[in-house]
Coordinates of C-alpha atoms in Angstrom, one line a residue:
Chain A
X1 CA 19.6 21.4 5.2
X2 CA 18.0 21.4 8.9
X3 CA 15.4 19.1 7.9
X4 CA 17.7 16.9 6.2
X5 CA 19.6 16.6 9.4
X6 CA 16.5 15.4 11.5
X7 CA 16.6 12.3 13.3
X8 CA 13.8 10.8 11.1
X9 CA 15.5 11.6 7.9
X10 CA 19.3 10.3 9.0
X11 CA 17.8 6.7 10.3
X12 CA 15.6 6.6 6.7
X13 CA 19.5 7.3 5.5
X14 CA 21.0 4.7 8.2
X15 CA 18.5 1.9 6.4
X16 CA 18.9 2.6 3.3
X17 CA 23.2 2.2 3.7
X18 CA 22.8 -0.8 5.6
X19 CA 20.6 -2.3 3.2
X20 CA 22.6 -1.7 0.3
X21 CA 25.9 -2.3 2.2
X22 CA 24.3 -5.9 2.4
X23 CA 23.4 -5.5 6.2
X24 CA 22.5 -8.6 8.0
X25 CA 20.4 -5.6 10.2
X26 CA 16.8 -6.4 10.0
X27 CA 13.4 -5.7 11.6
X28 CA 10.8 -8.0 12.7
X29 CA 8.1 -7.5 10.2
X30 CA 5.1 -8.0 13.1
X31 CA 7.2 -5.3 14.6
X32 CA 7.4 -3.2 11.5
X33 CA 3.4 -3.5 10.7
X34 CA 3.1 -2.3 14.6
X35 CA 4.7 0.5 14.1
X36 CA 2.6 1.7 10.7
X37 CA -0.2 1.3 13.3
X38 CA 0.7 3.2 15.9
X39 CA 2.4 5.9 13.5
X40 CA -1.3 6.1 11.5
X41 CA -3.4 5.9 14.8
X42 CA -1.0 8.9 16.2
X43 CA -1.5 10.9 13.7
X44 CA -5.2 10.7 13.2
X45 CA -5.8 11.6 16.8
X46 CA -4.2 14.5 16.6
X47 CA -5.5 15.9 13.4
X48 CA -8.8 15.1 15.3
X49 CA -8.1 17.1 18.5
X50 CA -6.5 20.2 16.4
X51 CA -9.8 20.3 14.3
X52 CA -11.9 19.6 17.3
X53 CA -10.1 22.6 18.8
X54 CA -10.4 24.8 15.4
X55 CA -13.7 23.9 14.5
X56 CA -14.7 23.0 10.6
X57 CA -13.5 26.2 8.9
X58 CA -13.5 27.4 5.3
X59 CA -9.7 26.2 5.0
X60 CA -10.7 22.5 5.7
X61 CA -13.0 22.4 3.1
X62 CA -11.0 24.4 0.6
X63 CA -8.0 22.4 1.1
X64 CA -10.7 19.3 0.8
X65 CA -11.6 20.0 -2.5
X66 CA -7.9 21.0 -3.9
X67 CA -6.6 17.7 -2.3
X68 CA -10.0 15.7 -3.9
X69 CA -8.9 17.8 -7.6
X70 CA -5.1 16.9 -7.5
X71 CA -6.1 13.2 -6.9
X72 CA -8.4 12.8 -9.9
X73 CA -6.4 15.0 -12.2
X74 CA -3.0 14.0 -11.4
X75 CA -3.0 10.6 -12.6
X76 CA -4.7 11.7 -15.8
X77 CA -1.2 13.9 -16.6
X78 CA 0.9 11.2 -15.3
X79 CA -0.8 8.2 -17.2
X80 CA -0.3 10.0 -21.0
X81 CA 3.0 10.6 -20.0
X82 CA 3.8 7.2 -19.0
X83 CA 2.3 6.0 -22.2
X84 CA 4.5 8.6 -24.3
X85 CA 7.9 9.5 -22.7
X86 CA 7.9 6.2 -20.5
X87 CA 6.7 3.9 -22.8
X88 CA 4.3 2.0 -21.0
X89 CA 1.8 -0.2 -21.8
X90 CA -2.1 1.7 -21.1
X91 CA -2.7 -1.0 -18.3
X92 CA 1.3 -0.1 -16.4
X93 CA 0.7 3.4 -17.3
X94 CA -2.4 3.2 -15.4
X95 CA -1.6 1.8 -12.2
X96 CA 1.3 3.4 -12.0
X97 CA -0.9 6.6 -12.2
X98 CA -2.9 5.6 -9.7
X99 CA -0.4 5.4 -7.3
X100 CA 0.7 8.6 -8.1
X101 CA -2.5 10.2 -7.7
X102 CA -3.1 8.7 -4.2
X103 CA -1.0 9.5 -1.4
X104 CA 1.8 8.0 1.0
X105 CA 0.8 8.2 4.6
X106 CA 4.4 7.5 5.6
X107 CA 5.5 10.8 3.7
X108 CA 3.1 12.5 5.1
X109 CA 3.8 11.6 8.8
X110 CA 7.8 12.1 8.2
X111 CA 6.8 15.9 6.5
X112 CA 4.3 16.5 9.4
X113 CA 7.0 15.9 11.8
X114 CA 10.0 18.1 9.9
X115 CA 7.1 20.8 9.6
X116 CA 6.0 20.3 13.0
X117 CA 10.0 20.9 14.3
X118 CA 10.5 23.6 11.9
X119 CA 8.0 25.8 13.8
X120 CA 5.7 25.9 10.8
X121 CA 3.1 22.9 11.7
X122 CA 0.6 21.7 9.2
X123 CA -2.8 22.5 10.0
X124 CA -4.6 19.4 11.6
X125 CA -7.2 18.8 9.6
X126 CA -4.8 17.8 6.9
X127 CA -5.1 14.3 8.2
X128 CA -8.9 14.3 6.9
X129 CA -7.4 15.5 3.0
X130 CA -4.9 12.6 3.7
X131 CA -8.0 10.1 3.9
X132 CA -10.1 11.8 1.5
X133 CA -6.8 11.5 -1.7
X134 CA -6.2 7.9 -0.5
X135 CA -9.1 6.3 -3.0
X136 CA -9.9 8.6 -5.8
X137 CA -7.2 8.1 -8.0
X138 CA -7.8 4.3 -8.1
X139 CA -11.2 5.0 -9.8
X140 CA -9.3 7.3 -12.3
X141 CA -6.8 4.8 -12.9
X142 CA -9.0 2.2 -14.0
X143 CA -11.1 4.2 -15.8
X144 CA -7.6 5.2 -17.9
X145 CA -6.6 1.6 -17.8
X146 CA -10.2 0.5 -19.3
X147 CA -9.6 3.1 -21.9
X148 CA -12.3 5.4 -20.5
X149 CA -15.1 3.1 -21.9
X150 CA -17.5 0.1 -20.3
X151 CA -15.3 0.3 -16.7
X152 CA -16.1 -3.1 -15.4
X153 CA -14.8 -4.1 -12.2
X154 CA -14.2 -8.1 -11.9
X155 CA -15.2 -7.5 -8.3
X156 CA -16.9 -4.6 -7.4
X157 CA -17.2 -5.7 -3.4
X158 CA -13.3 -7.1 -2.9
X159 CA -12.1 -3.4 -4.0
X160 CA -14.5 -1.5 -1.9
X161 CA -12.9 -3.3 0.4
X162 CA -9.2 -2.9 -0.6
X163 CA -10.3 0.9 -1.0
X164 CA -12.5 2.1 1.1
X165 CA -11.9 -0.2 3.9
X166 CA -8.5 -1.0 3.5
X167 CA -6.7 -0.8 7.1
X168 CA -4.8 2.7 6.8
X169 CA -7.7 4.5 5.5
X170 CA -9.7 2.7 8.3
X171 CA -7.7 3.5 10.8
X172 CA -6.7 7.0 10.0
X173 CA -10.5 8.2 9.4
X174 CA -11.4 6.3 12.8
X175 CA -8.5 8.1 15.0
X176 CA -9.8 11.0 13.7
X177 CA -13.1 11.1 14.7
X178 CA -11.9 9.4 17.7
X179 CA -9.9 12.6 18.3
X180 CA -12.7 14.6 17.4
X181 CA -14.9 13.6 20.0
X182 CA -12.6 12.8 22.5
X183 CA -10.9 16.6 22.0
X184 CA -8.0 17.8 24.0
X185 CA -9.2 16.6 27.7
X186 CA -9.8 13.4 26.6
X187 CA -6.8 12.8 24.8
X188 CA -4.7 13.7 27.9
X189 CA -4.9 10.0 29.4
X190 CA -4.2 8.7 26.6
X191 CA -1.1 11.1 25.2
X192 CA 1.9 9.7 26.7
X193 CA 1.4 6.7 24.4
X194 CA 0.4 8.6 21.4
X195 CA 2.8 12.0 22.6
X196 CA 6.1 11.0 24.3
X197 CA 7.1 8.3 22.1
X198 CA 6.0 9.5 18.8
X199 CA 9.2 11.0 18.0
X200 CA 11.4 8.4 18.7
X201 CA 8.8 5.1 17.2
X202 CA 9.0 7.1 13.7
X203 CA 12.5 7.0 13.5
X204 CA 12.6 3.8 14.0
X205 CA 9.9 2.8 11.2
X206 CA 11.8 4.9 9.2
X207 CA 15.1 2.7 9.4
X208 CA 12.9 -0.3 8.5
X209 CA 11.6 1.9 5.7
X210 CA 14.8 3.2 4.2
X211 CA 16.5 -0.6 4.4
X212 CA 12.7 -1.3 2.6
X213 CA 12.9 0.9 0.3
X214 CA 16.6 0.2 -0.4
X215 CA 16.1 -3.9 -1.1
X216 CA 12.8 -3.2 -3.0
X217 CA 15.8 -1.5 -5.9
X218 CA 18.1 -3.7 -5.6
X219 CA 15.8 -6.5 -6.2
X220 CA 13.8 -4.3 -8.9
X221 CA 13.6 -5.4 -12.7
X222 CA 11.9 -3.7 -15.1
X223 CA 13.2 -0.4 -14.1
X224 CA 14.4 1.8 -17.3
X225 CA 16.2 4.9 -16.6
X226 CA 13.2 7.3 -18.4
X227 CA 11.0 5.5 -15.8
X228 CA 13.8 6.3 -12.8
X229 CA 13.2 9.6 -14.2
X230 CA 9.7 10.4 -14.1
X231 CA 9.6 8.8 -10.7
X232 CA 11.8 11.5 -9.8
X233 CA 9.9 14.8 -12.3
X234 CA 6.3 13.3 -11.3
X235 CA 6.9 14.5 -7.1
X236 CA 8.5 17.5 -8.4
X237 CA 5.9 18.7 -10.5
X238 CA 3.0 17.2 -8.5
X239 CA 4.9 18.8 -5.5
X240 CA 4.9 22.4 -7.1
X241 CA 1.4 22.5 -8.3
X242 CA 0.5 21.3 -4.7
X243 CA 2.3 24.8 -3.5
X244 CA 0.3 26.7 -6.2
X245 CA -3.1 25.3 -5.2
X246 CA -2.3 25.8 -1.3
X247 CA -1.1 29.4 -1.9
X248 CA -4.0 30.1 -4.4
X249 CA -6.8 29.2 -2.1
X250 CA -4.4 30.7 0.5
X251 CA -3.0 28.1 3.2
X252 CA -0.5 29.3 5.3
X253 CA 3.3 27.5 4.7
X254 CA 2.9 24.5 6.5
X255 CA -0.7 23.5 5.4
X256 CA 0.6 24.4 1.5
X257 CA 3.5 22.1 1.9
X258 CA 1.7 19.4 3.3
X259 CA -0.8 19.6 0.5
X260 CA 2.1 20.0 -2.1
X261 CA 3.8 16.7 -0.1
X262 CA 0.3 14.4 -0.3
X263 CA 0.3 15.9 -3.9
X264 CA 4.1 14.8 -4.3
X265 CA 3.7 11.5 -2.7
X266 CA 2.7 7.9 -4.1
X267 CA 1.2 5.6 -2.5
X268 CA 2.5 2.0 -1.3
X269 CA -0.3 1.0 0.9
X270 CA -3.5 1.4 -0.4
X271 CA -2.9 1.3 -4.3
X272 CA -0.7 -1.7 -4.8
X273 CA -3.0 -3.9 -3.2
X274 CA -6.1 -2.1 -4.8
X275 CA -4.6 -2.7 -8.2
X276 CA -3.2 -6.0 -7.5
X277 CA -7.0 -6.9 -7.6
X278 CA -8.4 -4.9 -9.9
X279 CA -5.4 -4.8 -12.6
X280 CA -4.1 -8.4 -12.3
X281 CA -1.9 -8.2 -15.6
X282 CA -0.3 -5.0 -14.2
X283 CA 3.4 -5.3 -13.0
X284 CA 3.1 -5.2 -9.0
X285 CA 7.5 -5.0 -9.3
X286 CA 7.2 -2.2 -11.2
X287 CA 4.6 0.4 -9.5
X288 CA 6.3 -0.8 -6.4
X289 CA 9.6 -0.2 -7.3
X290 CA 8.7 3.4 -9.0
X291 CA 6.4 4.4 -5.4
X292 CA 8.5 2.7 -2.7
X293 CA 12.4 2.5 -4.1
X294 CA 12.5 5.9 -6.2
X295 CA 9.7 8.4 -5.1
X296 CA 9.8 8.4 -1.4
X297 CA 13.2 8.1 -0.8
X298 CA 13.3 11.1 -2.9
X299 CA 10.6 12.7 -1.6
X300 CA 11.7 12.3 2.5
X301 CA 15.2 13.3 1.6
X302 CA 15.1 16.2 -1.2
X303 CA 11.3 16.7 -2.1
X304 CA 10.4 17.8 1.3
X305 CA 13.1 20.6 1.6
X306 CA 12.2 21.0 -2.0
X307 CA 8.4 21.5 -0.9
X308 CA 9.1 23.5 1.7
X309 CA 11.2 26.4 0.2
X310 CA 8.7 26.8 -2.7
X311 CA 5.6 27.1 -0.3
X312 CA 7.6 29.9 1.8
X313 CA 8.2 31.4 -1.5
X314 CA 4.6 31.7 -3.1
X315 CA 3.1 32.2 0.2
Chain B
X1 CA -13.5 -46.5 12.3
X2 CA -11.5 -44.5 9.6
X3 CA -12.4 -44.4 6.1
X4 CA -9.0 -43.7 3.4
X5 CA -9.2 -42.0 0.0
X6 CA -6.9 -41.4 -2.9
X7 CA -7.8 -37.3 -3.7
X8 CA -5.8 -34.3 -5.2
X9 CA -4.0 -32.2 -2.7
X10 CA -3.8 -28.5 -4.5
X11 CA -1.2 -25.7 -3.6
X12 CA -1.5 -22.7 -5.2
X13 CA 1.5 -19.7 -4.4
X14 CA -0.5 -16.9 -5.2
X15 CA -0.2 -12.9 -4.2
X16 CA -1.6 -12.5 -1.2
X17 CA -4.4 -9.6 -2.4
X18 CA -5.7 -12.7 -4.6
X19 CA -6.1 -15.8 -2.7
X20 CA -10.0 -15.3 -2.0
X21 CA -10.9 -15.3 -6.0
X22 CA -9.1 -18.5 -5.5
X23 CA -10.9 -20.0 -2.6
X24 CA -14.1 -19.1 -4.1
X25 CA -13.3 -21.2 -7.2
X26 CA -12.2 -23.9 -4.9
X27 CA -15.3 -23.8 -3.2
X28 CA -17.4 -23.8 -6.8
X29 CA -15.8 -27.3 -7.1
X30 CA -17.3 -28.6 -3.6
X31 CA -14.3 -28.2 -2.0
X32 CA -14.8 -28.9 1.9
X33 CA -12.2 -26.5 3.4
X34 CA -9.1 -24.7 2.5
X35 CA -5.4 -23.6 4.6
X36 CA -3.6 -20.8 3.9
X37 CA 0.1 -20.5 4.6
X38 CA 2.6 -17.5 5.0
X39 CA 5.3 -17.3 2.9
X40 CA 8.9 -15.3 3.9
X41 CA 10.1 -14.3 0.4
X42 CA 11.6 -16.3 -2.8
X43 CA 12.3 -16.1 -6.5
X44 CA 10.8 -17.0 -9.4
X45 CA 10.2 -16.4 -13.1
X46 CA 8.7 -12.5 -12.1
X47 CA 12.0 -12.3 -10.4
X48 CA 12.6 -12.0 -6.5
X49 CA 9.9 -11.2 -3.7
X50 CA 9.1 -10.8 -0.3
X51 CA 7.0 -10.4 2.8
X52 CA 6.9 -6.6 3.8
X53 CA 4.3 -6.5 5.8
X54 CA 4.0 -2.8 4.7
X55 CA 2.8 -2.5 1.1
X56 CA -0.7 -4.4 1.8
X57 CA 0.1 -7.6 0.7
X58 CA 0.6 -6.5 -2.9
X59 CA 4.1 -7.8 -3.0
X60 CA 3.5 -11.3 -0.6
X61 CA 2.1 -14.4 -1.5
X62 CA 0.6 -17.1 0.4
X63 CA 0.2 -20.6 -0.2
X64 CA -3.3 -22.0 -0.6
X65 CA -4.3 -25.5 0.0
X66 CA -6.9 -27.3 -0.7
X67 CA -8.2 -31.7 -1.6
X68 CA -10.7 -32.0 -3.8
X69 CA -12.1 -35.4 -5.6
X70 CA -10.3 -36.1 -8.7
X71 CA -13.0 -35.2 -11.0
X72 CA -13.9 -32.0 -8.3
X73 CA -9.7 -30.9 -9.3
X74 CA -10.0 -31.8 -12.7
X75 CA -12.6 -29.0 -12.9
X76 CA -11.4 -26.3 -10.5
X77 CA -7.2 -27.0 -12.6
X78 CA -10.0 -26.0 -15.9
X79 CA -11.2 -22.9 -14.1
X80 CA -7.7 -21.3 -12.9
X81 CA -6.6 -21.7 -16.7
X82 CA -7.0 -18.3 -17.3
X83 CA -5.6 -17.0 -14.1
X84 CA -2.8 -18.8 -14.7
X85 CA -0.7 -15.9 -16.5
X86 CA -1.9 -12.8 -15.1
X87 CA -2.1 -14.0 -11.7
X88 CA 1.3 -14.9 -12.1
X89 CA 0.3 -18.3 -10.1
X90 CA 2.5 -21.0 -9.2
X91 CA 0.1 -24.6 -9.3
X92 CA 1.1 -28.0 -8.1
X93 CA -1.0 -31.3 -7.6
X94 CA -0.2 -34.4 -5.7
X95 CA -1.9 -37.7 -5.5
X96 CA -2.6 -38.0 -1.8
X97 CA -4.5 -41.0 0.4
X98 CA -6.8 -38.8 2.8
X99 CA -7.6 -40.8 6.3
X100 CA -10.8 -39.6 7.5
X101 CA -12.6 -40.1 11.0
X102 CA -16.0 -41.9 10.4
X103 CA -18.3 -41.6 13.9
X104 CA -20.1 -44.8 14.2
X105 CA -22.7 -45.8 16.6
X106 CA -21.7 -44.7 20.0
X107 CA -21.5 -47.8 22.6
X108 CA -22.8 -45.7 25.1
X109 CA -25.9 -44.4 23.6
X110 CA -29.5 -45.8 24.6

């Protein structure tokens, strides 16, 4: 109920109303992309300066390899089901997959943040799990949409690109190391930009995100209720096996319930462009609508609690 | 001294992550140069869309411009054919008299 309460989850709320109240409130989109700048470049410097401080330890690359695992094998479970209970074509089914398999950087900072105020903060080199789920699962979904035989990509070098170099991973990986060279003392010129305002910038992204999220359903089509559905039951059981990895290879609270929150999440970033190139014929509406409209507004207003109270309970 | 032309002017209203696979085309058929325009948002068979700035691009479109000879367009119309329907692309082309800048010999020169 606290986290619900949060600043950063009532202005998500405050957008979401306004947009579907038919609002005439709006932000600046130049603004908007600013802000998903600043917000990434934040966080990556201080997952960098929290690892530089902690060193590499067997956590880190634990939690590496469970986050690497739940992004290949989660879109395999969420493609057949797709294609069964959702009744999706095998090229939807898998991009839709794919975004569920990657990550959304903006659920991530919002649970970083309610984590962070809770008292039980996310260790910091969760950023570097962040980056290292953002690109797998868009291998696995084309390999499921190819029908797991002669993958051929119709241009291998523009989805590198739209991968592997697309801005947010970019940026995320390169605050990072930023942060891990620069460590603590060097970040201290630099942290009333990065520090002060962080608190107050995400809430305002967040406003722009919920009245985002809220006009990407009102203008969805394609959106059946068994699909609503599994864009509600995919972050809840992605979200629970997250807490049962985390607690197996034995995270403390916060580190689990980020790792069950990437594993919750879908992207909107990455993916959509990824698969707008490599899965022309997909429906960009739909995996859009499923990711932005249902997932994450369910995932920064009831997953997050959700993920929260089951990591304190397995932990 | 100008020289004027009658050439195809091309605009294409295509998702944003896809306008280089058509520029490349474009340049296949000798095209000289290319503009690309922003779009805010509109509707259309696929329903409505916008310009998030947030979802990287997968959900914008921009307009893409380009003149080619008439034979040149002829060819490069043949080779978006198939993209037609999965690219979800939006084509139109105008007749249009192209006024070009010819440099003749400069008075000044020795």
């Amino acid at each position: 109920m606290e986290s619900l309460l949060s600043p950063v989850i009532l202005f998500f709320v405050l957008g979401a109303l306004a947009a579907f109240a038919r609002s005439d409130l709006a932000f600046p989109e130049p603004i908007s992309k600013a802000l998903s700048l600043y917000l990434m470049c934040a966080i990556g410097l201080k997952g960098g300066i929290l690892v530089a401080g902690n060193g590499f330890t067997t956590d880190l690359l634990l939690a590496a390899v469970a986050g690497l695992a739940l992004s290949c094998l989660i879109p395999i479970g969420t493609f057949f089901v797709l294609r069964g209970f959702g009744r999706l074509d095998a090229t939807n089914a898998a991009a839709v997959a794919a975004h569920y398999g990657s990550v959304s950087v903006v659920t991530f900072i919002a649970g970083n943040q309610i984590l962070t105020d809770s008292g039980i903060p996310p260790a910091g080199y969760m950023i570097a799990v962040l980056a290292l789920m953002e690109t797998p699962a868009i291998v696995v979904g084309l390999i499921l949409a190819r029908g797991g035989t002669n993958l051929k990509l119709q241009s291998g070098n523009e989805l590198l690109r739209e991968t592997v170099l697309n801005g947010s991973v970019v940026l995320l990986t390169g605050s990072f190391i930023i942060g891990l060279i620069i460590g603590k003392d060097g970040f201290e010129p630099v942290a009333p930009v990065f520090e002060t305002g962080f608190n107050g910038l995400l809430c305002l992204f967040l406003l722009d995100m919920g009245l985002l999220a809220a006009r990407r359903i009102r203008l969805a089509r394609n959106l059946t209720a068994r699909l609503v559905l599994l864009a509600i039951v995919f972050p809840l059981v992605n979200g629970t096996i997250g807490c049962l990895v985390g607690a197996a290879i034995g995270l403390d609270v916060g580190t689990t319930t980020a790792l069950a929150i990437l594993a919750a999440s879908a992207s909107y970033i990455a993916v959509p462009a990824a698969m707008r190139l490599a899965l022309p014929e997909a429906d960009a509406g739909l995996y859009l609508s499923l990711s932005l409209a249902v997932t994450f507004p369910f995932n920064i207003t009831i997953g997050i609690p959700i993920y929260t109270y089951l990591a304190k309970l397995m932990v | 001294m100008v020289i004027k032309s009658h050439c195809k002017k091309i605009e294409i209203l295509v998702d944003a992550p896809l306008w280089r696979r058509i520029r490349d085309q474009a340049m296949e058929m000798a095209s000289d140069g290319y503009t690309l325009q922003p779009t805010l948002g509109g509707e259309g068979a696929r329903g409505r869309w916008f310009d998030d700035q947030v979802t990287g691009g997968a959900g914008s479109k921009v307009v893409f411009t380009t003149v080619l000879e008439e034979e040149a367009a002829s060819r490069f119309l043949d080779a978006l054919e198939p993209m037609l329907e999965a690219y979800g692309l939006m084509v139109t082309v105008t007749t249009v008299e192209v006024v070009r800048a010819v440099s003749g010999p400069s008075s000044n020169s020795d």
